[in-house]
Amino acid sequence: MSTTSVPEPHMHEQTYERIDLAGPAKLEDVVRAILVLAKHDEVELANIVNAGELHEVFPFEPRTHAAPASLGRFDDITEAPARALTDEEYEDFLRGGRGTVHR
Amino acid sequence: MSWQDAAFWDMHIQPGILLSRENRADRYWSWNVLRQIFPLSQWVRNRRCLALTTFIANRAGDAIPAAMHLFIERYPHLDVRENKPAVLVWFISAASDDALLALDVVVPPSLGRICIDTAIVASMNLQTEGRIGLHCARAGGDELKDFYTHICQLHCVPIAARLPVRTRNDGRYFFADEALAEILAQNFDPLR
């Protein structure tokens, strides 16, 4: 068993849709909703998620991308680094990657 | 944890959790959303998250996600007698035995304890000396509280104690300090 950080060849560009409208969301609306989320206490937010009520404070969902049929071979997995990510790696993570920067 | 891990989980593992008859806090979770949105909400607050996937091999040698973890780095330690940072175990989810069996994983291990061990090791790697904290979700019922108390052997924050969070102390906050983390990590050493 392994906790991993496999190199990611391409950053994932994510867009969002409003749950109550079939269409792409405006970036400013998503940002505003994230700012609202940030005002909640972490445990309070977890309670909202656990109750299945996240859509009430964040009425968006990522535009669906097909789930991969496989995540690769177990033997090819690399363990996560035993340190904090660098700022560059963390930016990669926020963009959808595993936090590994390729040069 | 990449977006692919989250998408795979939501497609192949989460449906079984949704239909589970057990008390599970993670019944309505979408890792696609948790993995992408919640770190951004913490970024606004100048905090970082750590999202990890624990993989297990199935009989064909494929990597199967067996547990998902979203931690907050350098969160205030729940034991306020010590003004130190700790890792907050924000969201952890273990695949059900049925889901793993359906993906041809032979022996599902004790994933709940592995989730706690992962948090402790992450805390050590992040220079917070193994300190972790978590809130035991009410949706997990008494079974989850018993799990953290008796199986994981975490300390429960006394219900009268002050907390470094805005939500009230409902007697379901748990933590490990440095000494306990060291002991718990050693218990897992033979399995690494």
Coordinates of C-alpha atoms in Angstrom, one line a residue, chain B residues 8-163:
Chain B
F8 CA -12.2 7.4 -10.3
W9 CA -13.3 7.4 -6.7
D10 CA -16.6 9.2 -7.4
M11 CA -17.3 6.8 -10.2
H12 CA -16.3 3.5 -8.7
I13 CA -16.1 3.8 -4.9
Q14 CA -18.6 6.5 -3.9
P15 CA -21.8 4.8 -5.2
G16 CA -21.3 1.9 -2.8
I17 CA -20.8 4.4 0.1
L18 CA -24.0 6.2 -0.9
L19 CA -26.0 3.0 -0.7
S20 CA -24.3 1.7 2.5
R21 CA -26.4 0.8 5.4
E22 CA -23.7 1.8 7.9
N23 CA -23.6 5.2 9.6
R24 CA -21.2 6.9 7.3
A25 CA -20.3 10.6 7.4
D26 CA -19.0 10.4 3.8
R27 CA -22.2 9.3 2.2
Y28 CA -22.8 12.5 0.2
W29 CA -19.2 13.4 -0.5
S30 CA -17.9 14.2 -3.9
W31 CA -14.1 14.0 -3.9
N32 CA -14.1 15.9 -7.2
V33 CA -15.5 18.9 -5.3
L34 CA -13.6 18.4 -2.0
R35 CA -10.3 18.0 -3.8
Q36 CA -10.7 21.1 -5.9
I37 CA -12.8 23.6 -4.0
F38 CA -11.9 23.1 -0.4
P39 CA -8.1 23.8 -0.8
L40 CA -9.1 27.0 -2.6
S41 CA -11.3 28.0 0.3
Q42 CA -8.3 27.5 2.7
W43 CA -6.0 29.3 0.3
V44 CA -8.2 32.4 0.9
R45 CA -7.4 31.9 4.6
N46 CA -3.7 31.6 3.9
R47 CA -3.7 27.9 4.8
R48 CA -2.6 24.9 2.7
C49 CA -4.3 21.6 2.3
L50 CA -2.7 18.2 1.7
A51 CA -4.7 15.8 -0.4
L52 CA -3.5 12.2 -0.6
T53 CA -4.7 9.0 -2.1
T54 CA -3.8 5.7 -0.5
F55 CA -3.5 3.0 -3.2
I56 CA -3.7 -0.8 -2.9
A57 CA -2.9 -3.3 -5.6
N58 CA -5.6 -5.6 -7.0
R59 CA -4.8 -9.1 -8.2
A60 CA -3.9 -7.8 -11.6
G61 CA -1.4 -5.3 -10.2
D62 CA -3.5 -2.2 -10.9
A63 CA -3.5 0.7 -8.5
I64 CA -6.8 1.0 -6.8
P65 CA -7.6 3.9 -4.5
A66 CA -8.5 2.5 -1.1
A67 CA -8.6 5.7 1.0
M68 CA -8.8 9.4 0.3
H69 CA -7.5 12.1 2.6
L70 CA -7.8 15.9 2.8
F71 CA -5.8 17.5 5.6
I72 CA -5.2 21.1 6.5
E73 CA -1.6 21.9 7.2
R74 CA -0.6 24.0 10.3
Y75 CA -4.0 24.2 11.8
P76 CA -4.3 25.3 15.5
H77 CA -3.7 22.3 17.8
L78 CA -7.0 21.2 19.4
D79 CA -5.3 21.0 22.8
V80 CA -5.2 24.7 23.4
R81 CA -2.8 24.3 26.4
E82 CA -0.2 24.1 23.7
N83 CA -0.1 26.9 21.2
K84 CA 1.3 24.8 18.4
P85 CA 0.3 24.0 14.9
A86 CA -1.1 20.6 14.0
V87 CA -2.6 18.8 11.0
L88 CA -6.4 18.9 10.9
V89 CA -7.9 15.7 9.5
W90 CA -10.6 17.4 7.6
F91 CA -12.0 14.7 5.3
I92 CA -11.0 11.0 5.3
S93 CA -12.8 8.2 3.5
A94 CA -12.1 4.5 3.3
A95 CA -13.4 2.3 0.5
S96 CA -15.9 -0.3 1.6
D97 CA -14.9 -3.9 1.5
D98 CA -17.5 -4.6 -1.2
A99 CA -16.2 -1.8 -3.4
L100 CA -12.6 -3.2 -3.1
L101 CA -13.8 -6.7 -3.7
A102 CA -15.6 -5.6 -6.9
L103 CA -12.3 -4.1 -8.1
D104 CA -10.5 -7.4 -7.5
V105 CA -8.7 -6.4 -4.3
V106 CA -8.1 -9.6 -2.3
V107 CA -7.8 -8.6 1.3
P108 CA -9.2 -5.3 2.3
P109 CA -7.0 -4.1 5.3
S110 CA -8.0 -1.9 8.2
L111 CA -8.3 1.3 6.2
G112 CA -9.7 3.5 9.0
R113 CA -6.5 3.1 11.1
I114 CA -4.4 3.6 8.0
C115 CA -6.1 6.9 7.5
I116 CA -5.1 8.1 11.0
D117 CA -1.6 6.7 10.5
T118 CA -1.3 8.7 7.2
A119 CA -2.3 11.9 9.1
I120 CA 0.3 11.3 11.8
V121 CA 3.0 10.6 9.2
A122 CA 2.0 13.7 7.2
S123 CA 2.2 15.8 10.4
M124 CA 5.7 14.5 11.0
N125 CA 6.7 15.3 7.5
L126 CA 5.2 18.8 7.7
Q127 CA 7.3 19.5 10.8
T128 CA 4.3 19.5 13.2
E129 CA 5.7 16.5 15.2
G130 CA 2.8 14.1 14.6
R131 CA 0.2 16.4 16.2
I132 CA -3.2 15.9 14.6
G133 CA -6.8 16.9 15.4
L134 CA -10.1 15.9 14.1
H135 CA -13.8 16.3 14.7
C136 CA -15.7 13.0 14.8
A137 CA -18.7 13.6 12.5
R138 CA -22.1 13.1 14.1
A139 CA -23.2 11.3 11.0
G140 CA -20.7 8.6 11.9
G141 CA -22.7 7.8 15.0
D142 CA -21.4 6.3 18.2
E143 CA -19.5 3.6 16.1
L144 CA -17.2 6.3 14.7
K145 CA -16.6 7.8 18.2
D146 CA -15.8 4.4 19.6
F147 CA -13.4 3.8 16.6
Y148 CA -11.4 6.9 17.4
T149 CA -11.5 6.2 21.1
H150 CA -10.8 2.5 21.4
I151 CA -9.3 1.4 18.1
C152 CA -7.2 4.5 17.2
Q153 CA -6.7 5.4 20.9
L154 CA -6.8 9.1 20.3
H155 CA -7.3 11.6 23.1
C156 CA -10.7 13.1 23.3
V157 CA -10.8 16.8 24.1
P158 CA -12.8 17.2 27.4
I159 CA -16.2 18.6 26.7
A160 CA -15.6 21.6 29.0
A161 CA -12.3 22.5 27.3
R162 CA -11.9 25.5 25.1
L163 CA -11.3 24.9 21.4

